[in-house]
Tab-separated table of C-alpha atoms in Angstrom:
chain	number	residue	atom	x	y	z
A	1	MET	CA	124.593	245.656	101.388
A	2	PRO	CA	122.945	248.354	99.360
A	3	ILE	CA	119.884	247.681	97.163
A	4	THR	CA	120.973	247.035	93.503
A	5	ILE	CA	120.076	249.122	90.636
A	6	ASP	CA	117.075	246.657	89.775
A	7	ASN	CA	116.076	246.734	93.273
A	8	SER	CA	117.148	243.382	94.296
A	9	ILE	CA	118.675	242.873	97.768
A	10	TYR	CA	121.475	240.630	98.763
A	11	ASP	CA	122.845	239.840	102.374
A	12	LYS	CA	126.338	240.512	103.385
A	13	SER	CA	127.431	237.083	102.273
A	14	GLY	CA	125.904	237.701	98.664
A	15	ARG	CA	122.858	235.729	99.216
A	16	LEU	CA	119.854	236.897	97.076
A	17	LEU	CA	117.263	237.916	99.686
A	18	PHE	CA	114.905	239.734	97.349
A	19	CYS	CA	114.760	239.027	93.623
A	20	SER	CA	113.220	242.123	91.854
A	21	ILE	CA	110.556	241.761	89.096
A	22	GLU	CA	113.299	242.754	86.552
A	23	LYS	CA	115.813	240.225	87.705
A	24	PHE	CA	113.210	237.453	88.021
A	25	VAL	CA	112.095	237.868	84.330
A	26	SER	CA	115.562	238.287	82.966
A	27	ASP	CA	117.546	235.856	85.037
A	28	ILE	CA	114.838	233.113	85.840
A	29	CYS	CA	112.115	233.335	83.271
A	30	GLU	CA	114.185	234.298	80.170
A	31	GLY	CA	117.657	233.190	81.462
A	32	ASN	CA	119.017	229.856	83.039
A	33	HIS	CA	119.781	230.948	86.561
A	34	CYS	CA	118.760	228.685	89.451
A	35	PHE	CA	115.105	229.375	90.166
A	36	ILE	CA	115.554	229.541	93.830
A	37	CYS	CA	118.970	231.098	94.715
A	38	GLY	CA	119.322	232.964	91.334
A	39	ARG	CA	122.931	231.710	90.734
A	40	HIS	CA	124.235	231.050	87.267
A	41	PRO	CA	125.238	227.475	86.208
A	42	GLU	CA	128.773	228.534	85.502
A	43	GLY	CA	129.349	229.304	89.232
A	44	VAL	CA	127.665	226.279	90.782
A	45	SER	CA	126.692	222.719	90.063
A	46	PHE	CA	123.365	222.016	88.623
A	47	ASN	CA	121.020	218.920	88.328
A	48	LYS	CA	117.505	218.131	87.201
A	49	GLU	CA	114.529	218.814	89.367
A	50	HIS	CA	111.395	216.757	88.589
A	51	ILE	CA	108.464	219.094	88.095
A	52	ILE	CA	106.148	216.418	89.383
A	53	PRO	CA	108.314	215.150	92.309
A	54	ASN	CA	110.011	211.799	91.717
A	55	TRP	CA	108.442	210.439	95.002
A	56	MET	CA	104.918	211.136	93.602
A	57	LEU	CA	105.884	209.532	90.172
A	58	ARG	CA	106.711	206.441	92.127
A	59	LEU	CA	103.640	206.618	94.321
A	60	VAL	CA	101.283	206.653	91.498
A	61	ASN	CA	103.484	204.695	89.099
A	62	ILE	CA	103.567	207.097	86.197
A	63	HIS	CA	107.217	207.650	85.303
A	64	SER	CA	106.406	206.477	81.825
A	65	GLY	CA	103.117	208.126	81.644
A	66	ASP	CA	102.403	211.529	79.898
A	67	ILE	CA	101.305	214.852	80.951
A	68	ARG	CA	99.287	216.927	78.422
A	69	LEU	CA	100.972	220.358	77.743
A	70	PRO	CA	99.050	223.648	77.250
A	71	ASN	CA	99.637	223.102	73.329
A	72	GLY	CA	97.777	219.838	73.565
A	73	ARG	CA	100.956	217.632	73.169
A	74	LEU	CA	102.257	215.031	75.449
A	75	HIS	CA	105.472	214.899	77.544
A	76	GLN	CA	106.664	211.870	79.475
A	77	TYR	CA	106.553	212.543	83.333
A	78	GLY	CA	109.932	210.994	84.022
A	79	ARG	CA	111.646	213.440	81.494
A	80	TYR	CA	109.544	216.533	82.808
A	81	THR	CA	112.280	218.356	84.371
A	82	ILE	CA	113.825	221.868	84.835
A	83	PRO	CA	117.381	222.725	86.021
A	84	CYS	CA	117.919	223.762	89.601
A	85	CYS	CA	121.255	224.087	91.468
A	86	SER	CA	122.138	221.022	93.432
A	87	GLU	CA	122.182	222.961	96.817
A	88	CYS	CA	118.610	224.281	96.175
A	89	ASN	CA	117.485	220.917	94.948
A	90	THR	CA	118.625	219.355	98.287
A	91	LEU	CA	116.984	222.197	100.229
A	92	LEU	CA	113.652	221.691	98.406
A	93	ALA	CA	113.678	218.140	99.183
A	94	GLU	CA	114.344	218.490	102.925
A	95	HIS	CA	111.800	221.433	103.433
A	96	PHE	CA	109.007	220.185	101.153
A	97	GLU	CA	109.216	216.857	99.671
A	98	LYS	CA	110.198	214.784	102.569
A	99	PRO	CA	107.461	215.927	104.951
A	100	ILE	CA	104.699	216.190	102.244
A	101	SER	CA	105.586	212.703	100.598
A	102	LYS	CA	105.172	211.219	104.056
A	103	ALA	CA	101.796	212.744	104.483
A	104	LEU	CA	100.558	212.046	101.118
A	105	GLY	CA	101.943	208.534	101.316
A	106	GLN	CA	99.581	207.900	104.105
A	107	GLY	CA	96.525	208.949	102.084
A	108	PHE	CA	93.879	211.362	102.896
A	109	SER	CA	94.007	210.762	106.682
A	110	GLY	CA	97.904	211.313	106.440
A	111	LEU	CA	97.325	214.641	104.795
A	112	ARG	CA	94.634	215.797	107.305
A	113	ALA	CA	96.949	214.883	110.258
A	114	PHE	CA	99.596	216.786	108.600
A	115	VAL	CA	97.552	219.902	108.225
A	116	GLU	CA	95.945	219.604	111.624
A	117	ARG	CA	99.661	219.313	113.105
A	118	GLU	CA	101.227	222.281	111.337
A	119	GLY	CA	98.646	224.084	109.325
A	120	THR	CA	98.429	224.711	105.669
A	121	GLU	CA	101.442	226.983	105.051
A	122	ARG	CA	103.892	224.410	103.885
A	123	LEU	CA	101.323	222.754	101.688
A	124	PHE	CA	100.228	226.001	100.233
A	125	LEU	CA	103.774	226.949	99.305
A	126	TRP	CA	104.634	223.520	97.953
A	127	MET	CA	101.537	223.943	95.711
A	128	ALA	CA	102.975	227.314	94.512
A	129	LEU	CA	106.234	225.624	93.853
A	130	LEU	CA	104.628	223.080	91.634
A	131	PHE	CA	102.706	225.848	89.842
A	132	VAL	CA	105.925	227.899	89.075
A	133	LYS	CA	107.888	224.830	88.004
A	134	LEU	CA	104.983	223.895	85.673
A	135	HIS	CA	105.260	227.217	83.884
A	136	LEU	CA	108.983	227.720	83.953
A	137	LYS	CA	109.177	224.398	81.910
A	138	ASP	CA	107.090	226.010	79.128
A	139	LYS	CA	110.038	228.343	78.244
A	140	THR	CA	111.763	225.346	76.762
A	141	LEU	CA	108.806	223.729	74.959
A	142	LEU	CA	108.085	224.730	71.420
A	143	GLU	CA	104.404	225.676	70.786
A	144	ASN	CA	104.623	223.642	67.553
A	145	PRO	CA	107.614	221.171	67.040
A	146	ASP	CA	107.511	222.103	63.253
A	147	ILE	CA	109.786	225.108	63.251
A	148	ARG	CA	108.865	225.675	59.670
A	149	LEU	CA	105.780	227.202	61.242
A	150	GLY	CA	107.922	229.592	63.448
A	151	ARG	CA	110.068	229.096	66.549
A	152	SER	CA	107.772	230.149	69.344
A	153	TYR	CA	107.419	228.678	72.719
A	154	ILE	CA	104.448	227.872	74.996
A	155	SER	CA	105.644	230.511	77.445
A	156	ASP	CA	105.541	233.391	74.898
A	157	ARG	CA	101.994	233.745	75.910
A	158	TYR	CA	102.757	234.407	79.497
A	159	ASP	CA	103.336	237.884	81.420
A	160	TRP	CA	106.180	236.624	83.595
A	161	SER	CA	105.949	239.607	85.819
A	162	THR	CA	102.663	238.383	87.164
A	163	PHE	CA	104.339	235.328	88.541
A	164	HIS	CA	106.730	237.309	90.759
A	165	HIS	CA	104.481	237.028	93.808
A	166	MET	CA	104.572	233.182	93.529
A	167	HIS	CA	108.356	233.275	93.050
A	168	CYS	CA	108.723	235.162	96.241
A	169	LEU	CA	106.639	232.586	98.026
A	170	ILE	CA	108.629	229.602	96.907
A	171	ARG	CA	111.800	231.282	97.829
A	172	ALA	CA	110.488	231.927	101.449
A	173	HIS	CA	112.229	228.863	103.043
A	174	TYR	CA	115.546	229.999	101.389
A	175	THR	CA	115.226	233.660	102.248
A	176	GLY	CA	113.796	233.250	105.741
A	177	ALA	CA	110.804	235.522	104.732
A	178	LYS	CA	107.765	235.539	107.010
A	179	ILE	CA	104.319	234.904	105.405
A	180	GLY	CA	102.203	237.829	106.590
A	181	LYS	CA	98.462	237.895	106.973
A	182	TYR	CA	96.202	237.602	104.030
A	183	VAL	CA	99.137	236.370	101.899
A	184	HIS	CA	97.812	232.860	101.819
A	185	GLY	CA	95.501	232.211	99.074
A	186	SER	CA	92.529	229.739	98.899
A	187	ILE	CA	93.637	226.208	99.662
A	188	LEU	CA	91.211	223.254	99.990
A	189	PHE	CA	91.742	219.421	100.110
A	190	LEU	CA	89.038	216.881	99.816
A	191	GLU	CA	88.781	213.079	99.679
A	192	VAL	CA	87.576	211.896	96.229
A	193	GLY	CA	86.460	208.666	94.692
A	194	ASN	CA	88.995	206.625	92.755
A	195	SER	CA	87.185	204.247	90.533
A	196	SER	CA	88.773	201.356	88.364
A	197	GLU	CA	88.433	203.653	85.289
A	198	ASP	CA	90.315	206.583	86.827
A	199	LYS	CA	94.014	207.351	86.509
A	200	SER	CA	95.748	207.680	89.956
A	201	PHE	CA	97.035	211.194	89.182
A	202	ASP	CA	95.609	214.271	87.664
A	203	VAL	CA	97.043	217.816	87.410
A	204	SER	CA	95.760	220.915	85.858
A	205	THR	CA	96.727	224.544	85.864
A	206	ILE	CA	94.309	227.422	85.057
A	207	THR	CA	97.029	230.054	84.334
A	208	ASN	CA	95.063	233.289	84.105
A	209	ALA	CA	93.296	232.307	87.324
A	210	TYR	CA	96.504	231.427	89.281
A	211	THR	CA	94.886	228.100	90.183
A	212	LEU	CA	96.422	224.686	90.561
A	213	PHE	CA	94.404	221.456	90.965
A	214	ILE	CA	96.108	218.071	91.520
A	215	ARG	CA	94.706	214.720	92.433
A	216	VAL	CA	96.784	211.971	93.983
A	217	LYS	CA	94.811	208.775	94.176
A	218	ASN	CA	91.817	209.656	96.532
A	219	ILE	CA	93.202	213.160	97.493
A	220	ALA	CA	92.295	216.236	95.704
A	221	ILE	CA	94.129	219.477	96.403
A	222	TYR	CA	92.988	222.919	95.192
A	223	THR	CA	94.913	226.195	95.416
A	224	VAL	CA	94.395	229.815	94.254
A	225	PHE	CA	97.662	231.829	94.969
A	226	ASP	CA	96.650	235.449	94.611
A	227	ASP	CA	93.185	235.955	96.280
A	228	SER	CA	93.808	236.012	99.882
A	229	GLY	CA	91.529	233.143	100.404
A	230	ILE	CA	88.510	235.032	98.898
A	231	SER	CA	87.616	232.591	96.050
A	232	LEU	CA	87.124	229.740	98.619
A	233	GLU	CA	84.669	231.820	100.496
A	234	ALA	CA	82.814	232.812	97.265
A	235	ILE	CA	82.124	229.208	96.263
A	236	GLU	CA	80.896	228.244	99.648
A	237	PRO	CA	77.404	227.821	98.074
A	238	VAL	CA	78.808	225.423	95.800
A	239	LEU	CA	80.739	223.432	98.472
A	240	SER	CA	77.768	223.306	100.726
A	241	LYS	CA	75.761	221.311	98.176
A	242	ILE	CA	78.278	218.729	97.720
A	243	THR	CA	76.941	216.086	100.065
A	244	GLY	CA	79.040	212.970	99.122
A	245	VAL	CA	82.303	211.905	97.763
A	246	MET	CA	83.239	213.342	94.217
A	247	ASN	CA	84.440	211.340	91.250
A	248	SER	CA	87.310	212.613	89.026
A	249	ALA	CA	85.059	214.820	86.558
A	250	GLN	CA	83.397	216.214	89.743
A	251	ALA	CA	86.684	217.060	91.305
A	252	ARG	CA	87.757	218.960	88.086
A	253	GLU	CA	84.584	220.837	87.974
A	254	LEU	CA	85.128	222.064	91.380
A	255	ALA	CA	88.593	223.475	90.326
A	256	ALA	CA	86.834	225.239	87.420
A	257	GLU	CA	84.404	226.836	89.923
A	258	LEU	CA	87.154	228.015	92.215
A	259	ALA	CA	89.197	229.486	89.257
A	260	ALA	CA	86.151	231.196	87.814
A	261	ALA	CA	85.498	232.728	91.240
A	262	ASN	CA	88.964	234.301	91.201
A	263	ILE	CA	88.680	235.607	87.588
A	264	HIS	CA	85.538	237.303	88.549
A	265	LEU	CA	87.089	239.034	91.625
A	266	LYS	CA	87.023	242.747	91.010
A	267	THR	CA	88.883	243.850	94.035
A	268	SER	CA	92.002	241.651	94.065
A	269	PRO	CA	94.648	241.970	96.645
A	270	SER	CA	98.244	243.002	95.821
A	271	PHE	CA	101.482	241.806	97.423
A	272	GLY	CA	104.951	243.074	98.314
A	273	THR	CA	107.903	242.478	100.389
A	274	ARG	CA	109.094	244.643	103.336
A	275	MET	CA	112.143	244.524	105.503
A	276	SER	CA	113.596	246.560	108.292
A	277	ASN	CA	116.687	247.868	106.606
A	278	THR	CA	118.724	247.603	103.317
A	279	ASP	CA	120.361	244.513	104.452
A	280	GLY	CA	117.231	242.672	104.313
A	281	ASP	CA	116.539	242.127	107.938
A	282	ASN	CA	112.983	240.949	109.052
A	283	LEU	CA	111.918	240.032	105.535
A	284	GLU	CA	108.225	239.533	105.229
A	285	ILE	CA	105.974	239.104	102.264
A	286	ILE	CA	102.759	241.116	102.855
A	287	ALA	CA	99.315	241.444	101.361
A	288	PHE	CA	97.626	244.751	100.697
A	289	HIS	CA	94.079	243.424	101.343
A	290	PRO	CA	91.073	245.493	99.924
A	291	GLU	CA	88.913	246.796	102.697
A	292	GLY	CA	85.341	245.851	103.084
A	293	GLU	CA	83.372	243.160	101.452
A	294	ALA	CA	84.807	241.521	98.337
A	295	LYS	CA	83.408	242.655	95.166
A	296	PHE	CA	82.967	240.519	91.935
A	297	PHE	CA	82.142	241.356	88.476
A	298	PRO	CA	78.757	240.048	87.166
A	299	LYS	CA	78.653	236.317	86.378
A	300	ASN	CA	79.985	235.601	82.909
A	301	ASN	CA	78.614	232.250	81.895
A	302	LYS	CA	80.782	232.229	78.595
A	303	LEU	CA	83.821	232.712	80.706
A	304	ILE	CA	82.944	230.044	83.256
A	305	GLY	CA	81.899	227.740	80.323
A	306	HIS	CA	85.329	228.351	78.788
A	307	ILE	CA	87.022	227.045	81.987
A	308	LYS	CA	84.631	224.368	82.451
A	309	ARG	CA	85.248	223.061	78.788
A	310	TYR	CA	89.066	223.274	79.277
A	311	MET	CA	88.757	221.156	82.443
A	312	LEU	CA	86.088	218.785	81.408
A	313	GLU	CA	86.263	218.224	77.555
A	314	ASN	CA	87.545	214.735	77.928
A	315	PHE	CA	84.718	213.661	80.064
A	316	CYS	CA	81.922	214.616	77.700
A	317	GLN	CA	80.415	211.788	75.935
A	318	THR	CA	77.353	211.013	73.600
A	319	THR	CA	74.315	210.315	75.556
A	320	MET	CA	70.753	209.357	74.554
A	321	HIS	CA	70.006	213.094	74.707
A	322	HIS	CA	72.944	214.822	73.330
A	323	THR	CA	75.906	214.160	70.824
A	324	ARG	CA	79.318	214.836	72.333
A	325	GLU	CA	79.429	217.967	70.118
A	326	GLU	CA	76.201	219.148	71.552
A	327	ALA	CA	77.319	218.311	75.103
A	328	LEU	CA	80.466	220.292	74.525
A	329	GLU	CA	78.485	223.415	73.338
A	330	LEU	CA	76.414	223.190	76.403
A	331	LEU	CA	79.333	222.986	78.653
A	332	SER	CA	80.847	226.058	77.053
A	333	SER	CA	77.829	227.917	77.814
A	334	ASN	CA	77.973	226.777	81.436
A	335	LYS	CA	74.771	224.733	81.011
A	336	TYR	CA	76.184	221.385	82.007
A	337	SER	CA	77.291	220.256	85.383
A	338	PHE	CA	78.917	216.968	86.656
A	339	LEU	CA	78.397	218.033	90.188
A	340	PHE	CA	74.676	218.785	90.322
A	341	ASN	CA	71.519	217.532	88.532
A	342	ASN	CA	68.723	219.633	87.042
A	343	GLU	CA	67.259	220.344	90.555
A	344	GLY	CA	70.696	221.609	91.852
A	345	LYS	CA	71.143	218.295	93.844
A	346	PHE	CA	74.611	216.722	94.243
A	347	VAL	CA	74.962	213.734	91.794
A	348	THR	CA	76.323	210.895	93.958
A	349	GLY	CA	79.332	209.987	91.913
A	350	GLY	CA	82.322	208.923	94.100
A	351	CYS	CA	82.324	205.402	92.722
A	352	LYS	CA	80.554	206.150	89.451
A	353	GLU	CA	82.665	204.719	86.572
A	354	ASN	CA	81.208	206.580	83.749
A	355	PRO	CA	80.331	210.222	84.856
A	356	GLN	CA	77.707	211.857	82.556
A	357	PRO	CA	77.039	215.606	82.626
A	358	ALA	CA	73.582	216.749	83.681
A	359	ARG	CA	71.739	219.621	82.048
A	360	SER	CA	71.726	222.567	84.081
A	361	GLU	CA	69.379	225.537	83.201
């Protein structure tokens, strides 16, 4: 079938193999088409896809709990859904949710066995799916519910075209696209402490760094989607100093370190899709990986501090040395660390119920 005027590609049966940037933005991000197959609700039955999978809500018992949105407001997890066609919803469950729910349901050892058995590709693509769903939901959520202040949505701040690569990734199971070399971004999973003070689930996106962090009980999973794994290599000096089990605050700080590494990356990879003919045969998502050693911008403590404050603000408390406001100011300057003490040594915190930040010069 010929390539369409917007450069999308369908197979002979009308199946959308490659969704162009233009179509992705107009039909998916600004429209109401299925975010996997691209079909319109008038032509196929739709139902609700839980952004945080239903099985996970049951696992950590948070159906009635709330997620904090980018505008600071709360939204109940049980009602945190986006539309998806019924066929694609079923396909997502079969390809992602069943195997991953089984692995995570068995705890850290279950996830480790899953990755040892089949590698990280399915887990990486599942994290990309969560990231895309989290942001697509924002197109329906008002920035301020008081419409007297203007009718703007959380997603108005997004450049949807920059999400196109991740959209291609989450459709690979549907299109049959091969994932090429260097397409995988950074992915890391670690065992963390789960104290009596912690909630059993945590999730955070650092949108501009295309980074997602989730914690399910004692499992923390970190993913950067557009760096070809470079950010994980960049924070190896940080990882090498983590000599024990992290607590919940430390787990979040590590996510901030990973996101900051990606934002500092000067020579970022780019991505594309190739095929052997205009019928979309041998579809493959590819990376254009910069040659030579990765290059980074000079360290910007204000930028790093901004990310760390976003991730760790709720953990800052008044101490004998600082008020909460003083602690937040130091955190914003990247002068506080929950991970390491003043000597750069890991703060043993896996079971610490009241984590306190340490001053870091």
